[in-house]
Amino acid sequence: QAKRAERGSLTSYTRRIGEEIRDRVNLLNELRKAFADDHLFLVYQPQIELASGRCVGAEALLRWRAADGRMVPPDRFIALAERSGLITPLGEWVIRHACRQAAEMAELGFDLRMAINVSSIQFRDPSFLDKLRAAVADSGVRPHCIELEITESVAMGEPGRMIELFDQIKAMGLEVAIDDFGTGFSSLSYLQQMHVDRLKIDRSFVSELDRPGKGAEIAELVCGLGHRLGLELVAEGIETEAQAAALRAMGCELGQGWLYAKPMPAAEWLAWLRAHAGARG
Ligand code: C2E
Ligand code: MG
Ligand code: MG
Ligand code: MG
């Protein structure tokens, strides 16, 4: 009896795994098709200078609206694209698109920085740097307006290679930020050797800021560490005025979050910029 029950639960387990694999394969095929059909797009989330409220740039974030109209979150499809290798051409498309958008904004008179997320798999492509250089050159954007965001866990996963890679990116005139800082395990000696411009304080610490507890301490430690290393700090996921005030008090220079603006398609971002500049005189 027990044996049969065990076998029964085992088959349902196998069935579940099978369904999960099938779902993932289906989703990957859908993603491939969406990419081929040009159904992926970028949205831009303004980055704000906390002291003045001025918009100094934006982070480009990838979006996918599936055929049935539902939005598939990047947390679901980026990992899939990474595992399948699709992230290499997809990531290149993101870089090209974001560079062009930044160049277009500059032509319209907005001198802004564009932050672009880059996955570890993209660095494995031996022609990554050549493609990056070509994308920047073809767009006509000034290189220092482009910032690559690399997560702390990726940066610290292969620190030797990353130190070299960041040097090469910096040599091209681009900037580098470490994303989701505080969630990985940074070696301070490696961090010191890494040629980066900014640390992004992870949203999980920012969301703790209007509650008493360890979150505020970690955000403060990250700020202090960054400043000691001569880096700028960017807080992600600011949702309340209290969080913004706490970050300003820590000397955190920049921030992004729903308090200021949600990520928006390019046309909406442009309208937002015009209204925002107008509102501030
Ligand atoms: P991330 O780079 O840390 O991006 C920040 C995420 O926080 C974004 O989620 C953004 O929409 C969200 N966010 C911004 N402000 C707030 C806020 O005030 N409150 C809350 N709750 N969330 C906020 P999103 O767009 O879903 O992206 C998730 C992750 O997917 C990104 O995390 C990034 O790791 C990855 N991703 C997105 N686009 C790309 C891309 O083009 N390439 C690569 N490699 N990864 C990407
Ligand atoms: Mg990011
Ligand atoms: Mg982040
Ligand atoms: Mg994050």
mmCIF file of C-alpha atoms and ligand atoms in Angstrom:
data_model
loop_
_atom_site.group_PDB
_atom_site.id
_atom_site.type_symbol
_atom_site.label_atom_id
_atom_site.label_comp_id
_atom_site.label_asym_id
_atom_site.label_seq_id
_atom_site.Cartn_x
_atom_site.Cartn_y
_atom_site.Cartn_z
ATOM 1 C CA GLN A 1 0.000 0.000 0.000
ATOM 2 C CA ALA A 2 2.715 2.434 1.073
ATOM 3 C CA LYS A 3 4.797 1.334 -1.895
ATOM 4 C CA ARG A 4 1.937 2.058 -4.255
ATOM 5 C CA ALA A 5 1.367 5.499 -2.735
ATOM 6 C CA GLU A 6 5.072 6.192 -3.093
ATOM 7 C CA ARG A 7 5.027 5.127 -6.718
ATOM 8 C CA GLY A 8 1.924 7.248 -7.258
ATOM 9 C CA SER A 9 3.537 10.380 -5.848
ATOM 10 C CA LEU A 10 6.674 9.640 -7.819
ATOM 11 C CA THR A 11 4.774 9.528 -11.118
ATOM 12 C CA SER A 12 2.963 12.737 -10.312
ATOM 13 C CA TYR A 13 6.345 14.243 -9.450
ATOM 14 C CA THR A 14 7.815 13.091 -12.779
ATOM 15 C CA ARG A 15 4.761 14.402 -14.559
ATOM 16 C CA ARG A 16 5.134 17.777 -12.882
ATOM 17 C CA ILE A 17 8.809 18.006 -13.834
ATOM 18 C CA GLY A 18 7.897 17.021 -17.384
ATOM 19 C CA GLU A 19 5.276 19.757 -17.542
ATOM 20 C CA GLU A 20 7.724 22.273 -16.184
ATOM 21 C CA ILE A 21 10.318 21.419 -18.810
ATOM 22 C CA ARG A 22 7.684 21.584 -21.541
ATOM 23 C CA ASP A 23 6.493 24.992 -20.312
ATOM 24 C CA ARG A 24 10.046 26.273 -20.331
ATOM 25 C CA VAL A 25 10.725 24.988 -23.837
ATOM 26 C CA ASN A 26 7.480 26.577 -25.031
ATOM 27 C CA LEU A 27 8.343 29.876 -23.390
ATOM 28 C CA LEU A 28 11.830 29.820 -24.907
ATOM 29 C CA ASN A 29 10.384 29.157 -28.372
ATOM 30 C CA GLU A 30 7.939 32.032 -27.873
ATOM 31 C CA LEU A 31 10.795 34.277 -26.757
ATOM 32 C CA ARG A 32 12.885 33.332 -29.817
ATOM 33 C CA LYS A 33 9.944 34.170 -32.061
ATOM 34 C CA ALA A 34 9.219 37.444 -30.251
ATOM 35 C CA PHE A 35 12.858 38.457 -30.671
ATOM 36 C CA ALA A 36 12.874 37.497 -34.358
ATOM 37 C CA ASP A 37 9.587 39.363 -34.935
ATOM 38 C CA ASP A 38 10.876 42.447 -33.127
ATOM 39 C CA HIS A 39 8.279 42.237 -30.349
ATOM 40 C CA LEU A 40 10.685 43.012 -27.525
ATOM 41 C CA PHE A 41 11.166 46.587 -26.427
ATOM 42 C CA LEU A 42 12.997 48.721 -23.916
ATOM 43 C CA VAL A 43 11.572 50.908 -21.186
ATOM 44 C CA TYR A 44 13.567 53.587 -19.407
ATOM 45 C CA GLN A 45 13.540 54.392 -15.700
ATOM 46 C CA PRO A 46 14.808 57.896 -14.824
ATOM 47 C CA GLN A 47 17.773 58.209 -12.481
ATOM 48 C CA ILE A 48 17.511 61.236 -10.217
ATOM 49 C CA GLU A 49 20.091 63.359 -8.463
ATOM 50 C CA LEU A 50 18.649 63.119 -4.945
ATOM 51 C CA ALA A 51 19.819 66.533 -3.739
ATOM 52 C CA SER A 52 18.300 68.493 -6.647
ATOM 53 C CA GLY A 53 15.595 66.251 -8.090
ATOM 54 C CA ARG A 54 17.214 66.611 -11.513
ATOM 55 C CA CYS A 55 17.058 63.674 -13.931
ATOM 56 C CA VAL A 56 20.610 62.684 -14.898
ATOM 57 C CA GLY A 57 19.940 59.534 -16.869
ATOM 58 C CA ALA A 58 17.951 56.343 -17.099
ATOM 59 C CA GLU A 59 18.281 52.602 -16.836
ATOM 60 C CA ALA A 60 17.162 50.630 -19.887
ATOM 61 C CA LEU A 61 15.021 47.596 -18.982
ATOM 62 C CA LEU A 62 13.883 44.902 -21.370
ATOM 63 C CA ARG A 63 10.184 44.148 -21.840
ATOM 64 C CA TRP A 64 8.315 41.349 -23.564
ATOM 65 C CA ARG A 65 4.611 41.380 -24.335
ATOM 66 C CA ALA A 66 3.653 37.824 -25.300
ATOM 67 C CA ALA A 67 1.346 37.046 -28.212
ATOM 68 C CA ASP A 68 -1.680 36.792 -25.886
ATOM 69 C CA GLY A 69 -1.020 40.293 -24.568
ATOM 70 C CA ARG A 70 0.354 39.391 -21.128
ATOM 71 C CA MET A 71 3.680 40.902 -20.029
ATOM 72 C CA VAL A 72 6.324 38.317 -19.175
ATOM 73 C CA PRO A 73 8.610 39.696 -16.439
ATOM 74 C CA PRO A 74 12.390 39.760 -17.115
ATOM 75 C CA ASP A 75 12.925 37.692 -13.983
ATOM 76 C CA ARG A 76 11.271 34.856 -15.922
ATOM 77 C CA PHE A 77 12.767 35.230 -19.377
ATOM 78 C CA ILE A 78 16.294 36.609 -18.799
ATOM 79 C CA ALA A 79 17.449 33.425 -17.017
ATOM 80 C CA LEU A 80 15.892 31.384 -19.828
ATOM 81 C CA ALA A 81 17.690 33.480 -22.434
ATOM 82 C CA GLU A 82 20.926 33.039 -20.489
ATOM 83 C CA ARG A 83 20.656 29.260 -20.247
ATOM 84 C CA SER A 84 19.897 28.909 -23.950
ATOM 85 C CA GLY A 85 22.538 31.348 -25.182
ATOM 86 C CA LEU A 86 19.875 33.595 -26.717
ATOM 87 C CA ILE A 87 21.060 36.344 -24.365
ATOM 88 C CA THR A 88 24.118 36.905 -26.567
ATOM 89 C CA PRO A 89 22.246 38.274 -29.623
ATOM 90 C CA LEU A 90 19.457 39.638 -27.412
ATOM 91 C CA GLY A 91 21.909 41.494 -25.175
ATOM 92 C CA GLU A 92 23.609 42.924 -28.250
ATOM 93 C CA TRP A 93 20.226 44.172 -29.486
ATOM 94 C CA VAL A 94 19.640 45.831 -26.087
ATOM 95 C CA ILE A 95 23.023 47.576 -26.228
ATOM 96 C CA ARG A 96 22.477 48.810 -29.804
ATOM 97 C CA HIS A 97 18.971 50.014 -29.055
ATOM 98 C CA ALA A 98 19.851 51.780 -25.802
ATOM 99 C CA CYS A 99 22.885 53.494 -27.395
ATOM 100 C CA ARG A 100 20.712 54.754 -30.246
ATOM 101 C CA GLN A 101 18.093 56.016 -27.814
ATOM 102 C CA ALA A 102 20.757 57.856 -25.813
ATOM 103 C CA ALA A 103 22.088 59.453 -29.002
ATOM 104 C CA GLU A 104 18.567 60.509 -29.963
ATOM 105 C CA MET A 105 17.982 62.087 -26.553
ATOM 106 C CA ALA A 106 21.264 63.989 -26.869
ATOM 107 C CA GLU A 107 20.143 65.314 -30.261
ATOM 108 C CA LEU A 108 16.955 66.550 -28.594
ATOM 109 C CA GLY A 109 19.088 68.448 -26.109
ATOM 110 C CA PHE A 110 18.991 66.033 -23.153
ATOM 111 C CA ASP A 111 22.456 65.247 -21.894
ATOM 112 C CA LEU A 112 21.750 62.024 -20.040
ATOM 113 C CA ARG A 113 23.497 58.843 -19.036
ATOM 114 C CA MET A 114 22.104 55.522 -20.201
ATOM 115 C CA ALA A 115 22.602 52.509 -17.940
ATOM 116 C CA ILE A 116 22.466 49.101 -19.649
ATOM 117 C CA ASN A 117 22.256 45.726 -17.890
ATOM 118 C CA VAL A 118 24.754 43.154 -19.109
ATOM 119 C CA SER A 119 24.634 39.441 -18.314
ATOM 120 C CA SER A 120 27.686 37.312 -17.501
ATOM 121 C CA ILE A 121 26.998 35.114 -20.541
ATOM 122 C CA GLN A 122 27.520 38.092 -22.855
ATOM 123 C CA PHE A 123 31.115 38.438 -21.595
ATOM 124 C CA ARG A 124 31.849 34.858 -22.678
ATOM 125 C CA ASP A 125 31.373 35.981 -26.273
ATOM 126 C CA PRO A 126 34.944 36.661 -27.474
ATOM 127 C CA SER A 127 33.659 39.433 -29.733
ATOM 128 C CA PHE A 128 31.718 41.180 -26.942
ATOM 129 C CA LEU A 129 34.054 44.180 -26.746
ATOM 130 C CA ASP A 130 34.196 44.579 -30.539
ATOM 131 C CA LYS A 131 30.397 44.482 -30.750
ATOM 132 C CA LEU A 132 30.124 46.980 -27.909
ATOM 133 C CA ARG A 133 32.607 49.320 -29.576
ATOM 134 C CA ALA A 134 30.730 49.051 -32.885
ATOM 135 C CA ALA A 135 27.345 49.706 -31.221
ATOM 136 C CA VAL A 136 28.631 52.844 -29.526
ATOM 137 C CA ALA A 137 30.340 54.101 -32.691
ATOM 138 C CA ASP A 138 27.367 53.372 -34.983
ATOM 139 C CA SER A 139 24.936 55.184 -32.662
ATOM 140 C CA GLY A 140 27.053 58.310 -32.469
ATOM 141 C CA VAL A 141 26.496 58.517 -28.702
ATOM 142 C CA ARG A 142 29.294 59.992 -26.619
ATOM 143 C CA PRO A 143 30.887 56.965 -24.891
ATOM 144 C CA HIS A 144 30.882 58.469 -21.384
ATOM 145 C CA CYS A 145 27.062 58.636 -21.572
ATOM 146 C CA ILE A 146 26.897 54.840 -21.607
ATOM 147 C CA GLU A 147 27.145 52.893 -18.364
ATOM 148 C CA LEU A 148 27.203 49.112 -18.159
ATOM 149 C CA GLU A 149 25.549 47.532 -15.096
ATOM 150 C CA ILE A 150 27.070 44.294 -13.912
ATOM 151 C CA THR A 151 25.694 42.578 -10.806
ATOM 152 C CA GLU A 152 27.887 42.165 -7.778
ATOM 153 C CA SER A 153 27.659 38.367 -7.939
ATOM 154 C CA VAL A 154 28.841 38.358 -11.564
ATOM 155 C CA ALA A 155 31.639 40.856 -10.846
ATOM 156 C CA MET A 156 32.858 38.826 -7.878
ATOM 157 C CA GLY A 157 32.271 35.448 -9.549
ATOM 158 C CA GLU A 158 35.367 35.810 -11.704
ATOM 159 C CA PRO A 159 37.123 38.841 -10.232
ATOM 160 C CA GLY A 160 40.402 38.474 -12.142
ATOM 161 C CA ARG A 161 38.675 38.441 -15.508
ATOM 162 C CA MET A 162 36.308 41.211 -14.479
ATOM 163 C CA ILE A 163 39.117 43.531 -13.386
ATOM 164 C CA GLU A 164 40.603 43.150 -16.864
ATOM 165 C CA LEU A 165 37.256 43.503 -18.620
ATOM 166 C CA PHE A 166 36.311 46.659 -16.673
ATOM 167 C CA ASP A 167 39.695 48.156 -17.623
ATOM 168 C CA GLN A 168 38.918 47.493 -21.282
ATOM 169 C CA ILE A 169 35.412 48.964 -20.985
ATOM 170 C CA LYS A 170 36.811 52.044 -19.225
ATOM 171 C CA ALA A 171 39.482 52.371 -21.918
ATOM 172 C CA MET A 172 36.655 52.715 -24.451
ATOM 173 C CA GLY A 173 35.383 55.666 -22.416
ATOM 174 C CA LEU A 174 32.286 53.927 -21.052
ATOM 175 C CA GLU A 175 31.289 53.834 -17.380
ATOM 176 C CA VAL A 176 30.653 50.843 -15.131
ATOM 177 C CA ALA A 177 28.250 50.313 -12.233
ATOM 178 C CA ILE A 178 27.967 47.329 -9.891
ATOM 179 C CA ASP A 179 24.287 46.359 -9.684
ATOM 180 C CA ASP A 180 22.411 44.850 -6.718
ATOM 181 C CA PHE A 181 25.286 45.723 -4.421
ATOM 182 C CA GLY A 182 25.076 44.230 -0.932
ATOM 183 C CA THR A 183 23.416 40.976 -2.007
ATOM 184 C CA GLY A 184 26.607 39.230 -3.146
ATOM 185 C CA PHE A 185 29.861 38.603 -1.374
ATOM 186 C CA SER A 186 32.310 41.280 -2.332
ATOM 187 C CA SER A 187 35.962 40.914 -1.654
ATOM 188 C CA LEU A 188 37.016 44.419 -0.710
ATOM 189 C CA SER A 189 40.483 43.952 -2.146
ATOM 190 C CA TYR A 190 39.013 42.985 -5.531
ATOM 191 C CA LEU A 191 36.501 45.800 -5.357
ATOM 192 C CA GLN A 192 39.365 48.212 -4.821
ATOM 193 C CA GLN A 193 41.105 46.897 -7.935
ATOM 194 C CA MET A 194 37.983 47.128 -10.078
ATOM 195 C CA HIS A 195 37.755 50.197 -12.264
ATOM 196 C CA VAL A 196 34.109 51.095 -11.578
ATOM 197 C CA ASP A 197 32.245 54.394 -11.266
ATOM 198 C CA ARG A 198 29.164 53.553 -9.219
ATOM 199 C CA LEU A 199 27.628 51.107 -6.771
ATOM 200 C CA LYS A 200 23.899 50.472 -6.895
ATOM 201 C CA ILE A 201 22.442 49.789 -3.450
ATOM 202 C CA ASP A 202 20.065 46.865 -3.808
ATOM 203 C CA ARG A 203 16.345 47.536 -3.475
ATOM 204 C CA SER A 204 16.047 45.098 -0.553
ATOM 205 C CA PHE A 205 18.032 47.500 1.664
ATOM 206 C CA VAL A 206 16.273 50.613 0.389
ATOM 207 C CA SER A 207 12.862 49.113 1.196
ATOM 208 C CA GLU A 208 14.011 48.631 4.808
ATOM 209 C CA LEU A 209 14.860 52.310 5.221
ATOM 210 C CA ASP A 210 11.552 53.492 6.625
ATOM 211 C CA ARG A 211 11.577 50.692 9.195
ATOM 212 C CA PRO A 212 13.980 50.497 12.100
ATOM 213 C CA GLY A 213 16.453 47.653 11.654
ATOM 214 C CA LYS A 214 19.480 46.320 9.897
ATOM 215 C CA GLY A 215 18.482 47.495 6.391
ATOM 216 C CA ALA A 216 19.343 51.093 7.198
ATOM 217 C CA GLU A 217 22.678 50.024 8.637
ATOM 218 C CA ILE A 218 23.603 48.077 5.512
ATOM 219 C CA ALA A 219 22.633 50.951 3.201
ATOM 220 C CA GLU A 220 24.744 53.265 5.329
ATOM 221 C CA LEU A 221 27.712 50.868 5.292
ATOM 222 C CA VAL A 222 27.510 50.498 1.497
ATOM 223 C CA CYS A 223 27.389 54.298 1.134
ATOM 224 C CA GLY A 224 30.395 54.755 3.381
ATOM 225 C CA LEU A 225 32.344 52.029 1.621
ATOM 226 C CA GLY A 226 31.554 53.428 -1.827
ATOM 227 C CA HIS A 227 32.547 56.928 -0.843
ATOM 228 C CA ARG A 228 35.817 55.710 0.690
ATOM 229 C CA LEU A 229 36.586 54.097 -2.664
ATOM 230 C CA GLY A 230 35.711 57.327 -4.479
ATOM 231 C CA LEU A 231 32.555 55.918 -6.073
ATOM 232 C CA GLU A 232 29.096 57.393 -6.564
ATOM 233 C CA LEU A 233 26.107 55.660 -4.990
ATOM 234 C CA VAL A 234 22.821 54.912 -6.740
ATOM 235 C CA ALA A 235 19.869 53.649 -4.701
ATOM 236 C CA GLU A 236 17.383 51.420 -6.501
ATOM 237 C CA GLY A 237 13.701 50.935 -5.760
ATOM 238 C CA ILE A 238 12.974 54.182 -3.872
ATOM 239 C CA GLU A 239 9.232 54.152 -3.189
ATOM 240 C CA THR A 240 8.720 56.658 -0.366
ATOM 241 C CA GLU A 241 9.830 60.165 0.529
ATOM 242 C CA ALA A 242 11.139 58.806 3.862
ATOM 243 C CA GLN A 243 13.486 56.442 2.015
ATOM 244 C CA ALA A 244 14.705 59.290 -0.190
ATOM 245 C CA ALA A 245 15.307 61.493 2.863
ATOM 246 C CA ALA A 246 17.288 58.754 4.621
ATOM 247 C CA LEU A 247 19.416 58.232 1.505
ATOM 248 C CA ARG A 248 20.044 61.975 1.105
ATOM 249 C CA ALA A 249 21.155 62.087 4.749
ATOM 250 C CA MET A 250 23.668 59.298 3.994
ATOM 251 C CA GLY A 251 25.047 61.315 1.090
ATOM 252 C CA CYS A 252 23.764 58.880 -1.537
ATOM 253 C CA GLU A 253 24.032 60.853 -4.777
ATOM 254 C CA LEU A 254 21.555 59.189 -7.113
ATOM 255 C CA GLY A 255 18.389 57.158 -7.007
ATOM 256 C CA GLN A 256 15.645 55.598 -9.039
ATOM 257 C CA GLY A 257 12.270 54.197 -8.061
ATOM 258 C CA TRP A 258 8.525 54.490 -8.298
ATOM 259 C CA LEU A 259 8.612 57.607 -6.078
ATOM 260 C CA TYR A 260 10.073 59.435 -9.094
ATOM 261 C CA ALA A 261 8.957 57.411 -12.088
ATOM 262 C CA LYS A 262 8.233 53.887 -13.271
ATOM 263 C CA PRO A 263 10.111 52.531 -16.287
ATOM 264 C CA MET A 264 8.510 54.012 -19.450
ATOM 265 C CA PRO A 265 8.671 53.541 -23.227
ATOM 266 C CA ALA A 266 10.897 56.095 -24.983
ATOM 267 C CA ALA A 267 8.128 58.484 -26.097
ATOM 268 C CA GLU A 268 6.627 58.593 -22.614
ATOM 269 C CA TRP A 269 10.045 59.170 -21.078
ATOM 270 C CA LEU A 270 10.611 62.119 -23.406
ATOM 271 C CA ALA A 271 7.234 63.630 -22.450
ATOM 272 C CA TRP A 272 8.055 63.025 -18.766
ATOM 273 C CA LEU A 273 11.439 64.771 -19.193
ATOM 274 C CA ARG A 274 9.797 67.793 -20.798
ATOM 275 C CA ALA A 275 7.135 68.059 -18.090
ATOM 276 C CA HIS A 276 9.702 67.432 -15.365
ATOM 277 C CA ALA A 277 12.086 70.122 -16.622
ATOM 278 C CA GLY A 278 9.139 72.504 -17.010
ATOM 279 C CA ALA A 279 7.845 71.778 -13.510
ATOM 280 C CA ARG A 280 11.220 72.641 -12.078
ATOM 281 C CA GLY A 281 11.484 75.855 -14.116
HETATM 282 P P1 C2E B 1 17.734 45.387 -12.000
HETATM 283 O O1 C2E B 1 18.753 45.695 -13.033
HETATM 284 O O2 C2E B 1 18.172 45.389 -10.579
HETATM 285 O O3 C2E B 1 16.557 46.403 -12.270
HETATM 286 C C1 C2E B 1 15.786 46.993 -11.274
HETATM 287 C C2 C2E B 1 14.417 46.374 -11.197
HETATM 288 O O4 C2E B 1 13.671 47.043 -10.168
HETATM 289 C C3 C2E B 1 13.593 46.530 -12.452
HETATM 290 O O5 C2E B 1 12.787 45.354 -12.571
HETATM 291 C C4 C2E B 1 12.702 47.737 -12.142
HETATM 292 O O6 C2E B 1 11.522 47.789 -12.911
HETATM 293 C C5 C2E B 1 12.426 47.486 -10.683
HETATM 294 N N1 C2E B 1 12.069 48.717 -9.957
HETATM 295 C C6 C2E B 1 12.451 49.979 -10.208
HETATM 296 N N2 C2E B 1 11.964 50.847 -9.294
HETATM 297 C C7 C2E B 1 11.248 50.119 -8.417
HETATM 298 C C8 C2E B 1 10.483 50.446 -7.223
HETATM 299 O O7 C2E B 1 10.401 51.582 -6.777
HETATM 300 N N3 C2E B 1 9.896 49.414 -6.564
HETATM 301 C C9 C2E B 1 9.967 48.132 -7.021
HETATM 302 N N4 C2E B 1 9.338 47.185 -6.313
HETATM 303 N N5 C2E B 1 10.678 47.783 -8.144
HETATM 304 C C10 C2E B 1 11.310 48.758 -8.828
HETATM 305 P P2 C2E B 1 12.550 44.621 -13.952
HETATM 306 O O8 C2E B 1 12.425 45.637 -15.048
HETATM 307 O O9 C2E B 1 11.443 43.648 -13.743
HETATM 308 O O10 C2E B 1 13.911 43.856 -14.179
HETATM 309 C C11 C2E B 1 14.318 42.842 -13.321
HETATM 310 C C12 C2E B 1 15.735 42.422 -13.607
HETATM 311 O O11 C2E B 1 15.844 41.837 -14.904
HETATM 312 C C13 C2E B 1 16.721 43.584 -13.621
HETATM 313 O O12 C2E B 1 17.074 43.925 -12.289
HETATM 314 C C14 C2E B 1 17.862 42.989 -14.413
HETATM 315 O O13 C2E B 1 18.665 42.177 -13.597
HETATM 316 C C15 C2E B 1 17.128 42.111 -15.398
HETATM 317 N N6 C2E B 1 17.050 42.810 -16.696
HETATM 318 C C16 C2E B 1 16.142 43.708 -17.149
HETATM 319 N N7 C2E B 1 16.448 44.119 -18.394
HETATM 320 C C17 C2E B 1 17.600 43.498 -18.739
HETATM 321 C C18 C2E B 1 18.443 43.507 -19.902
HETATM 322 O O14 C2E B 1 18.222 44.231 -20.883
HETATM 323 N N8 C2E B 1 19.548 42.686 -19.890
HETATM 324 C C19 C2E B 1 19.845 41.894 -18.810
HETATM 325 N N9 C2E B 1 20.942 41.114 -18.863
HETATM 326 N N10 C2E B 1 19.089 41.865 -17.706
HETATM 327 C C20 C2E B 1 17.973 42.655 -17.658
HETATM 328 MG MG MG B 2 20.147 47.092 -13.312
HETATM 329 MG MG MG B 3 19.615 46.413 -9.664
HETATM 330 MG MG MG B 4 17.953 44.701 -7.847
#
